[in-house]
PDB file of C-alpha atoms in Angstrom:
ATOM      1  CA  UNK A   1      59.676 -11.308  41.263  1.00  0.00           C
ATOM      2  CA  UNK A   2      61.608 -10.200  44.312  1.00  0.00           C
ATOM      3  CA  UNK A   3      61.270 -11.241  47.945  1.00  0.00           C
ATOM      4  CA  UNK A   4      59.894  -7.824  48.858  1.00  0.00           C
ATOM      5  CA  UNK A   5      57.144  -8.263  46.244  1.00  0.00           C
ATOM      6  CA  UNK A   6      56.051 -11.480  47.921  1.00  0.00           C
ATOM      7  CA  UNK A   7      56.169  -9.840  51.351  1.00  0.00           C
ATOM      8  CA  UNK A   8      54.423  -6.719  50.108  1.00  0.00           C
ATOM      9  CA  UNK A   9      51.511  -8.671  48.625  1.00  0.00           C
ATOM     10  CA  UNK A  10      51.080 -10.677  51.820  1.00  0.00           C
ATOM     11  CA  UNK A  11      51.079  -7.544  53.995  1.00  0.00           C
ATOM     12  CA  UNK A  12      48.651  -5.832  51.610  1.00  0.00           C
ATOM     13  CA  UNK A  13      46.052  -8.620  51.677  1.00  0.00           C
ATOM     14  CA  UNK A  14      46.405  -8.939  55.449  1.00  0.00           C
ATOM     15  CA  UNK A  15      45.770  -5.204  55.817  1.00  0.00           C
ATOM     16  CA  UNK A  16      42.746  -5.472  53.534  1.00  0.00           C
ATOM     17  CA  UNK A  17      41.489  -8.434  55.570  1.00  0.00           C
ATOM     18  CA  UNK A  18      41.653  -6.339  58.726  1.00  0.00           C
ATOM     19  CA  UNK A  19      39.725  -3.527  57.037  1.00  0.00           C
ATOM     20  CA  UNK A  20      37.163  -5.754  55.292  1.00  0.00           C
ATOM     21  CA  UNK A  21      36.196  -8.108  58.130  1.00  0.00           C
ATOM     22  CA  UNK A  22      34.288  -5.592  60.307  1.00  0.00           C
ATOM     23  CA  UNK A  23      32.234  -4.624  57.245  1.00  0.00           C
ATOM     24  CA  UNK A  24      31.370  -8.197  56.286  1.00  0.00           C
ATOM     25  CA  UNK A  25      33.025  -7.859  52.876  1.00  0.00           C
ATOM     26  CA  UNK A  26      34.515 -10.701  50.866  1.00  0.00           C
ATOM     27  CA  UNK A  27      38.177 -10.420  49.961  1.00  0.00           C
ATOM     28  CA  UNK A  28      39.333 -12.186  46.793  1.00  0.00           C
ATOM     29  CA  UNK A  29      42.334 -11.994  44.487  1.00  0.00           C
ATOM     30  CA  UNK A  30      43.112 -13.134  40.952  1.00  0.00           C
ATOM     31  CA  UNK A  31      46.449 -14.931  41.169  1.00  0.00           C
ATOM     32  CA  UNK A  32      48.924 -16.509  38.785  1.00  0.00           C
ATOM     33  CA  UNK A  33      48.751 -20.124  37.599  1.00  0.00           C
ATOM     34  CA  UNK A  34      52.467 -20.127  36.715  1.00  0.00           C
ATOM     35  CA  UNK A  35      54.616 -22.344  38.949  1.00  0.00           C
ATOM     36  CA  UNK A  36      57.551 -19.940  38.945  1.00  0.00           C
ATOM     37  CA  UNK A  37      55.351 -16.997  39.948  1.00  0.00           C
ATOM     38  CA  UNK A  38      53.518 -19.021  42.592  1.00  0.00           C
ATOM     39  CA  UNK A  39      56.800 -20.180  44.119  1.00  0.00           C
ATOM     40  CA  UNK A  40      58.469 -16.763  44.151  1.00  0.00           C
ATOM     41  CA  UNK A  41      55.565 -14.355  44.336  1.00  0.00           C
ATOM     42  CA  UNK A  42      53.186 -15.659  47.005  1.00  0.00           C
ATOM     43  CA  UNK A  43      53.369 -16.630  50.656  1.00  0.00           C
ATOM     44  CA  UNK A  44      50.571 -19.096  49.965  1.00  0.00           C
ATOM     45  CA  UNK A  45      49.582 -20.098  53.540  1.00  0.00           C
ATOM     46  CA  UNK A  46      49.412 -16.472  54.691  1.00  0.00           C
ATOM     47  CA  UNK A  47      47.635 -15.230  51.566  1.00  0.00           C
ATOM     48  CA  UNK A  48      45.168 -18.124  51.686  1.00  0.00           C
ATOM     49  CA  UNK A  49      44.335 -17.332  55.300  1.00  0.00           C
ATOM     50  CA  UNK A  50      43.599 -13.692  54.471  1.00  0.00           C
ATOM     51  CA  UNK A  51      41.525 -14.321  51.328  1.00  0.00           C
ATOM     52  CA  UNK A  52      37.979 -15.668  51.125  1.00  0.00           C
ATOM     53  CA  UNK A  53      38.502 -16.887  47.570  1.00  0.00           C
ATOM     54  CA  UNK A  54      41.596 -17.428  45.418  1.00  0.00           C
ATOM     55  CA  UNK A  55      40.824 -16.926  41.724  1.00  0.00           C
ATOM     56  CA  UNK A  56      43.322 -18.880  39.638  1.00  0.00           C
ATOM     57  CA  UNK A  57      44.136 -17.339  36.264  1.00  0.00           C
ATOM     58  CA  UNK A  58      44.185 -20.739  34.558  1.00  0.00           C
ATOM     59  CA  UNK A  59      44.236 -19.315  31.049  1.00  0.00           C
ATOM     60  CA  UNK A  60      46.725 -17.597  28.742  1.00  0.00           C
ATOM     61  CA  UNK A  61      49.297 -20.333  29.320  1.00  0.00           C
ATOM     62  CA  UNK A  62      50.014 -19.703  25.637  1.00  0.00           C
ATOM     63  CA  UNK A  63      49.305 -16.911  23.165  1.00  0.00           C
ATOM     64  CA  UNK A  64      50.400 -15.229  19.956  1.00  0.00           C
ATOM     65  CA  UNK A  65      53.489 -13.832  21.700  1.00  0.00           C
ATOM     66  CA  UNK A  66      54.853 -17.365  21.134  1.00  0.00           C
ATOM     67  CA  UNK A  67      55.932 -18.870  17.807  1.00  0.00           C
ATOM     68  CA  UNK A  68      54.053 -22.171  18.176  1.00  0.00           C
ATOM     69  CA  UNK A  69      50.312 -22.747  18.363  1.00  0.00           C
ATOM     70  CA  UNK A  70      48.899 -24.273  21.556  1.00  0.00           C
ATOM     71  CA  UNK A  71      45.680 -24.311  23.537  1.00  0.00           C
ATOM     72  CA  UNK A  72      45.876 -21.522  26.093  1.00  0.00           C
ATOM     73  CA  UNK A  73      43.741 -23.061  28.845  1.00  0.00           C
ATOM     74  CA  UNK A  74      43.913 -26.875  28.890  1.00  0.00           C
ATOM     75  CA  UNK A  75      42.383 -28.661  31.860  1.00  0.00           C
ATOM     76  CA  UNK A  76      45.034 -31.384  31.818  1.00  0.00           C
ATOM     77  CA  UNK A  77      48.523 -31.428  30.271  1.00  0.00           C
ATOM     78  CA  UNK A  78      48.608 -31.649  26.484  1.00  0.00           C
ATOM     79  CA  UNK A  79      51.005 -34.248  25.016  1.00  0.00           C
ATOM     80  CA  UNK A  80      54.208 -32.616  23.839  1.00  0.00           C
ATOM     81  CA  UNK A  81      53.795 -29.578  26.105  1.00  0.00           C
ATOM     82  CA  UNK A  82      55.007 -28.845  29.620  1.00  0.00           C
ATOM     83  CA  UNK A  83      52.883 -30.558  32.269  1.00  0.00           C
ATOM     84  CA  UNK A  84      52.926 -27.267  34.183  1.00  0.00           C
ATOM     85  CA  UNK A  85      50.763 -25.544  31.575  1.00  0.00           C
ATOM     86  CA  UNK A  86      47.384 -26.862  32.690  1.00  0.00           C
ATOM     87  CA  UNK A  87      44.619 -25.977  35.119  1.00  0.00           C
ATOM     88  CA  UNK A  88      45.035 -29.295  36.921  1.00  0.00           C
ATOM     89  CA  UNK A  89      48.705 -28.623  37.640  1.00  0.00           C
ATOM     90  CA  UNK A  90      47.991 -25.083  38.855  1.00  0.00           C
ATOM     91  CA  UNK A  91      45.242 -26.232  41.225  1.00  0.00           C
ATOM     92  CA  UNK A  92      47.391 -29.025  42.627  1.00  0.00           C
ATOM     93  CA  UNK A  93      50.390 -26.721  43.040  1.00  0.00           C
ATOM     94  CA  UNK A  94      48.397 -24.126  44.972  1.00  0.00           C
ATOM     95  CA  UNK A  95      47.068 -26.915  47.206  1.00  0.00           C
ATOM     96  CA  UNK A  96      50.578 -28.334  47.633  1.00  0.00           C
ATOM     97  CA  UNK A  97      51.819 -24.882  48.705  1.00  0.00           C
ATOM     98  CA  UNK A  98      49.111 -24.651  51.370  1.00  0.00           C
ATOM     99  CA  UNK A  99      45.917 -23.271  49.798  1.00  0.00           C
ATOM    100  CA  UNK A 100      42.642 -24.844  51.014  1.00  0.00           C
ATOM    101  CA  UNK A 101      40.881 -26.483  48.024  1.00  0.00           C
ATOM    102  CA  UNK A 102      37.547 -24.953  49.077  1.00  0.00           C
ATOM    103  CA  UNK A 103      38.938 -21.453  48.483  1.00  0.00           C
ATOM    104  CA  UNK A 104      40.202 -22.095  44.953  1.00  0.00           C
ATOM    105  CA  UNK A 105      38.222 -20.723  42.020  1.00  0.00           C
ATOM    106  CA  UNK A 106      39.094 -22.081  38.579  1.00  0.00           C
ATOM    107  CA  UNK A 107      39.439 -19.553  35.755  1.00  0.00           C
ATOM    108  CA  UNK A 108      37.390 -20.472  32.659  1.00  0.00           C
ATOM    109  CA  UNK A 109      37.975 -18.291  29.572  1.00  0.00           C
ATOM    110  CA  UNK A 110      35.128 -17.441  27.230  1.00  0.00           C
ATOM    111  CA  UNK A 111      37.557 -16.567  24.442  1.00  0.00           C
ATOM    112  CA  UNK A 112      40.210 -18.255  22.321  1.00  0.00           C
ATOM    113  CA  UNK A 113      43.823 -17.466  21.470  1.00  0.00           C
ATOM    114  CA  UNK A 114      44.638 -17.438  17.759  1.00  0.00           C
ATOM    115  CA  UNK A 115      47.656 -17.568  15.450  1.00  0.00           C
ATOM    116  CA  UNK A 116      48.550 -17.282  11.788  1.00  0.00           C
ATOM    117  CA  UNK A 117      50.308 -20.497  10.776  1.00  0.00           C
ATOM    118  CA  UNK A 118      53.761 -20.316   9.232  1.00  0.00           C
ATOM    119  CA  UNK A 119      53.203 -23.330   6.966  1.00  0.00           C
ATOM    120  CA  UNK A 120      50.825 -26.145   6.095  1.00  0.00           C
ATOM    121  CA  UNK A 121      51.188 -27.913   9.458  1.00  0.00           C
ATOM    122  CA  UNK A 122      48.114 -27.137  11.591  1.00  0.00           C
ATOM    123  CA  UNK A 123      48.694 -29.572  14.448  1.00  0.00           C
ATOM    124  CA  UNK A 124      49.172 -28.440  18.037  1.00  0.00           C
ATOM    125  CA  UNK A 125      52.732 -27.159  18.370  1.00  0.00           C
ATOM    126  CA  UNK A 126      52.975 -26.113  14.708  1.00  0.00           C
ATOM    127  CA  UNK A 127      55.034 -23.059  13.802  1.00  0.00           C
ATOM    128  CA  UNK A 128      53.272 -19.698  13.700  1.00  0.00           C
ATOM    129  CA  UNK A 129      54.243 -16.470  11.978  1.00  0.00           C
ATOM    130  CA  UNK A 130      52.233 -14.175  14.227  1.00  0.00           C
ATOM    131  CA  UNK A 131      48.832 -13.541  15.822  1.00  0.00           C
ATOM    132  CA  UNK A 132      45.608 -14.657  14.206  1.00  0.00           C
ATOM    133  CA  UNK A 133      43.602 -12.172  12.183  1.00  0.00           C
ATOM    134  CA  UNK A 134      41.074 -10.034  14.086  1.00  0.00           C
ATOM    135  CA  UNK A 135      37.514 -11.293  14.432  1.00  0.00           C
ATOM    136  CA  UNK A 136      34.590  -9.366  12.896  1.00  0.00           C
ATOM    137  CA  UNK A 137      33.286  -7.993  16.195  1.00  0.00           C
ATOM    138  CA  UNK A 138      36.082  -7.673  18.757  1.00  0.00           C
ATOM    139  CA  UNK A 139      38.650  -6.829  16.059  1.00  0.00           C
ATOM    140  CA  UNK A 140      41.455  -8.069  18.302  1.00  0.00           C
ATOM    141  CA  UNK A 141      44.496  -9.721  16.690  1.00  0.00           C
ATOM    142  CA  UNK A 142      45.450 -12.984  18.399  1.00  0.00           C
ATOM    143  CA  UNK A 143      42.159 -13.380  20.255  1.00  0.00           C
ATOM    144  CA  UNK A 144      38.606 -14.390  19.348  1.00  0.00           C
ATOM    145  CA  UNK A 145      35.631 -14.079  21.685  1.00  0.00           C
ATOM    146  CA  UNK A 146      33.553 -17.255  21.955  1.00  0.00           C
ATOM    147  CA  UNK A 147      30.813 -15.877  19.729  1.00  0.00           C
ATOM    148  CA  UNK A 148      33.453 -15.137  17.082  1.00  0.00           C
ATOM    149  CA  UNK A 149      34.632 -18.738  17.371  1.00  0.00           C
ATOM    150  CA  UNK A 150      31.012 -19.832  16.835  1.00  0.00           C
ATOM    151  CA  UNK A 151      30.790 -17.622  13.758  1.00  0.00           C
ATOM    152  CA  UNK A 152      34.014 -19.062  12.365  1.00  0.00           C
ATOM    153  CA  UNK A 153      32.854 -22.641  12.862  1.00  0.00           C
ATOM    154  CA  UNK A 154      29.144 -22.493  12.045  1.00  0.00           C
ATOM    155  CA  UNK A 155      28.996 -19.718   9.460  1.00  0.00           C
ATOM    156  CA  UNK A 156      32.450 -19.691   7.883  1.00  0.00           C
ATOM    157  CA  UNK A 157      33.124 -23.427   7.949  1.00  0.00           C
ATOM    158  CA  UNK A 158      36.328 -23.583   9.971  1.00  0.00           C
ATOM    159  CA  UNK A 159      37.337 -27.170  10.785  1.00  0.00           C
ATOM    160  CA  UNK A 160      37.025 -28.256  14.414  1.00  0.00           C
ATOM    161  CA  UNK A 161      39.654 -30.596  15.834  1.00  0.00           C
ATOM    162  CA  UNK A 162      38.826 -32.148  19.207  1.00  0.00           C
ATOM    163  CA  UNK A 163      42.050 -33.429  20.714  1.00  0.00           C
ATOM    164  CA  UNK A 164      41.278 -34.645  24.212  1.00  0.00           C
ATOM    165  CA  UNK A 165      40.689 -31.751  26.586  1.00  0.00           C
ATOM    166  CA  UNK A 166      41.613 -28.978  24.164  1.00  0.00           C
ATOM    167  CA  UNK A 167      39.582 -28.249  20.993  1.00  0.00           C
ATOM    168  CA  UNK A 168      40.753 -25.913  18.247  1.00  0.00           C
ATOM    169  CA  UNK A 169      39.605 -24.634  14.861  1.00  0.00           C
ATOM    170  CA  UNK A 170      41.635 -24.282  11.684  1.00  0.00           C
ATOM    171  CA  UNK A 171      41.019 -22.594   8.340  1.00  0.00           C
ATOM    172  CA  UNK A 172      43.776 -22.080   5.774  1.00  0.00           C
ATOM    173  CA  UNK A 173      46.515 -20.329   7.767  1.00  0.00           C
ATOM    174  CA  UNK A 174      44.359 -19.548  10.829  1.00  0.00           C
ATOM    175  CA  UNK A 175      44.363 -21.522  14.117  1.00  0.00           C
ATOM    176  CA  UNK A 176      42.418 -20.843  17.329  1.00  0.00           C
ATOM    177  CA  UNK A 177      42.286 -22.831  20.562  1.00  0.00           C
ATOM    178  CA  UNK A 178      39.278 -22.305  22.846  1.00  0.00           C
ATOM    179  CA  UNK A 179      36.962 -23.881  25.426  1.00  0.00           C
ATOM    180  CA  UNK A 180      33.709 -25.330  24.057  1.00  0.00           C
ATOM    181  CA  UNK A 181      30.653 -26.515  26.001  1.00  0.00           C
ATOM    182  CA  UNK A 182      32.132 -29.964  26.639  1.00  0.00           C
ATOM    183  CA  UNK A 183      35.379 -28.460  27.931  1.00  0.00           C
ATOM    184  CA  UNK A 184      33.559 -26.072  30.260  1.00  0.00           C
ATOM    185  CA  UNK A 185      31.400 -28.950  31.517  1.00  0.00           C
ATOM    186  CA  UNK A 186      34.503 -30.940  32.443  1.00  0.00           C
ATOM    187  CA  UNK A 187      36.133 -27.954  34.114  1.00  0.00           C
ATOM    188  CA  UNK A 188      33.112 -26.962  36.175  1.00  0.00           C
ATOM    189  CA  UNK A 189      31.681 -30.423  36.805  1.00  0.00           C
ATOM    190  CA  UNK A 190      34.575 -32.741  37.503  1.00  0.00           C
ATOM    191  CA  UNK A 191      37.165 -29.986  37.643  1.00  0.00           C
ATOM    192  CA  UNK A 192      40.879 -30.263  38.161  1.00  0.00           C
ATOM    193  CA  UNK A 193      42.151 -32.772  40.703  1.00  0.00           C
ATOM    194  CA  UNK A 194      38.945 -34.786  40.474  1.00  0.00           C
ATOM    195  CA  UNK A 195      36.866 -32.464  42.658  1.00  0.00           C
ATOM    196  CA  UNK A 196      34.177 -29.937  41.894  1.00  0.00           C
ATOM    197  CA  UNK A 197      35.542 -26.396  41.842  1.00  0.00           C
ATOM    198  CA  UNK A 198      33.886 -23.043  41.611  1.00  0.00           C
ATOM    199  CA  UNK A 199      34.554 -21.303  38.317  1.00  0.00           C
ATOM    200  CA  UNK A 200      35.717 -17.781  37.617  1.00  0.00           C
ATOM    201  CA  UNK A 201      34.340 -16.872  34.198  1.00  0.00           C
ATOM    202  CA  UNK A 202      36.755 -14.734  32.230  1.00  0.00           C
ATOM    203  CA  UNK A 203      34.407 -13.078  29.790  1.00  0.00           C
ATOM    204  CA  UNK A 204      34.940 -10.734  26.860  1.00  0.00           C
ATOM    205  CA  UNK A 205      31.614  -9.109  25.962  1.00  0.00           C
ATOM    206  CA  UNK A 206      29.285 -12.070  26.347  1.00  0.00           C
ATOM    207  CA  UNK A 207      26.475 -11.512  23.871  1.00  0.00           C
ATOM    208  CA  UNK A 208      23.424 -13.671  23.286  1.00  0.00           C
ATOM    209  CA  UNK A 209      24.550 -16.191  20.709  1.00  0.00           C
ATOM    210  CA  UNK A 210      21.135 -17.143  19.334  1.00  0.00           C
ATOM    211  CA  UNK A 211      21.896 -15.245  16.139  1.00  0.00           C
ATOM    212  CA  UNK A 212      24.756 -17.664  15.460  1.00  0.00           C
ATOM    213  CA  UNK A 213      24.001 -20.902  17.347  1.00  0.00           C
ATOM    214  CA  UNK A 214      20.288 -20.725  18.255  1.00  0.00           C
ATOM    215  CA  UNK A 215      21.277 -20.872  21.913  1.00  0.00           C
ATOM    216  CA  UNK A 216      21.347 -18.147  24.542  1.00  0.00           C
ATOM    217  CA  UNK A 217      24.646 -17.729  26.402  1.00  0.00           C
ATOM    218  CA  UNK A 218      25.634 -21.388  25.850  1.00  0.00           C
ATOM    219  CA  UNK A 219      28.805 -21.415  27.974  1.00  0.00           C
ATOM    220  CA  UNK A 220      27.314 -19.350  30.785  1.00  0.00           C
ATOM    221  CA  UNK A 221      24.060 -21.320  30.929  1.00  0.00           C
ATOM    222  CA  UNK A 222      25.905 -24.623  30.792  1.00  0.00           C
ATOM    223  CA  UNK A 223      28.116 -23.515  33.682  1.00  0.00           C
ATOM    224  CA  UNK A 224      25.024 -22.630  35.707  1.00  0.00           C
ATOM    225  CA  UNK A 225      23.388 -25.960  34.864  1.00  0.00           C
ATOM    226  CA  UNK A 226      26.421 -27.956  36.005  1.00  0.00           C
ATOM    227  CA  UNK A 227      26.678 -25.942  39.213  1.00  0.00           C
ATOM    228  CA  UNK A 228      23.027 -26.536  40.065  1.00  0.00           C
ATOM    229  CA  UNK A 229      22.921 -30.228  39.150  1.00  0.00           C
TER     230      UNK A 229
END
């Protein structure tokens, strides 16, 4: 990131604000949850003033481009990992830099990040040899949609490990971290920083899951229920 990138983004959103306001249009932006990008890439007070909502990309903190397995969207820091790689840290850092909490929208992924393990160790932080094998529907190496995670767990018998805020599944040399219903409930209900945040749902082809779990859109419906309660 360069200083002119930061300035250019600020000027761009301010120009859009000027054009959108007379038409009554909302102006939002999906922004980074990385501390280094936030610090160098955004004039937070100015950007926050221009935007109606700030959608935090609080996911993909980790992925198969790395050589160790880790949950890609933890709500709070995971022991043994950088405290910066969590939704709570990202929310607090945006607020610290000058963003109004009411404008922040928390990103909630409806997919998991997967790896192929390099050895018998399947704990968080274990060595990986590459991306996880493609799922049966999305056919995307290193990523499983939530319904593919449900298939792996409920049909194929993958083992679920619930470690605090970040569940994952394992089977032989496969490992996938994802958000389940309990995780989404915590993110949407209590949220980061102890307050209730809106949620940006990052969705990859959300199908009805009744064929696999006997529930319709479990993550989406649970999010709606928490919002309305």
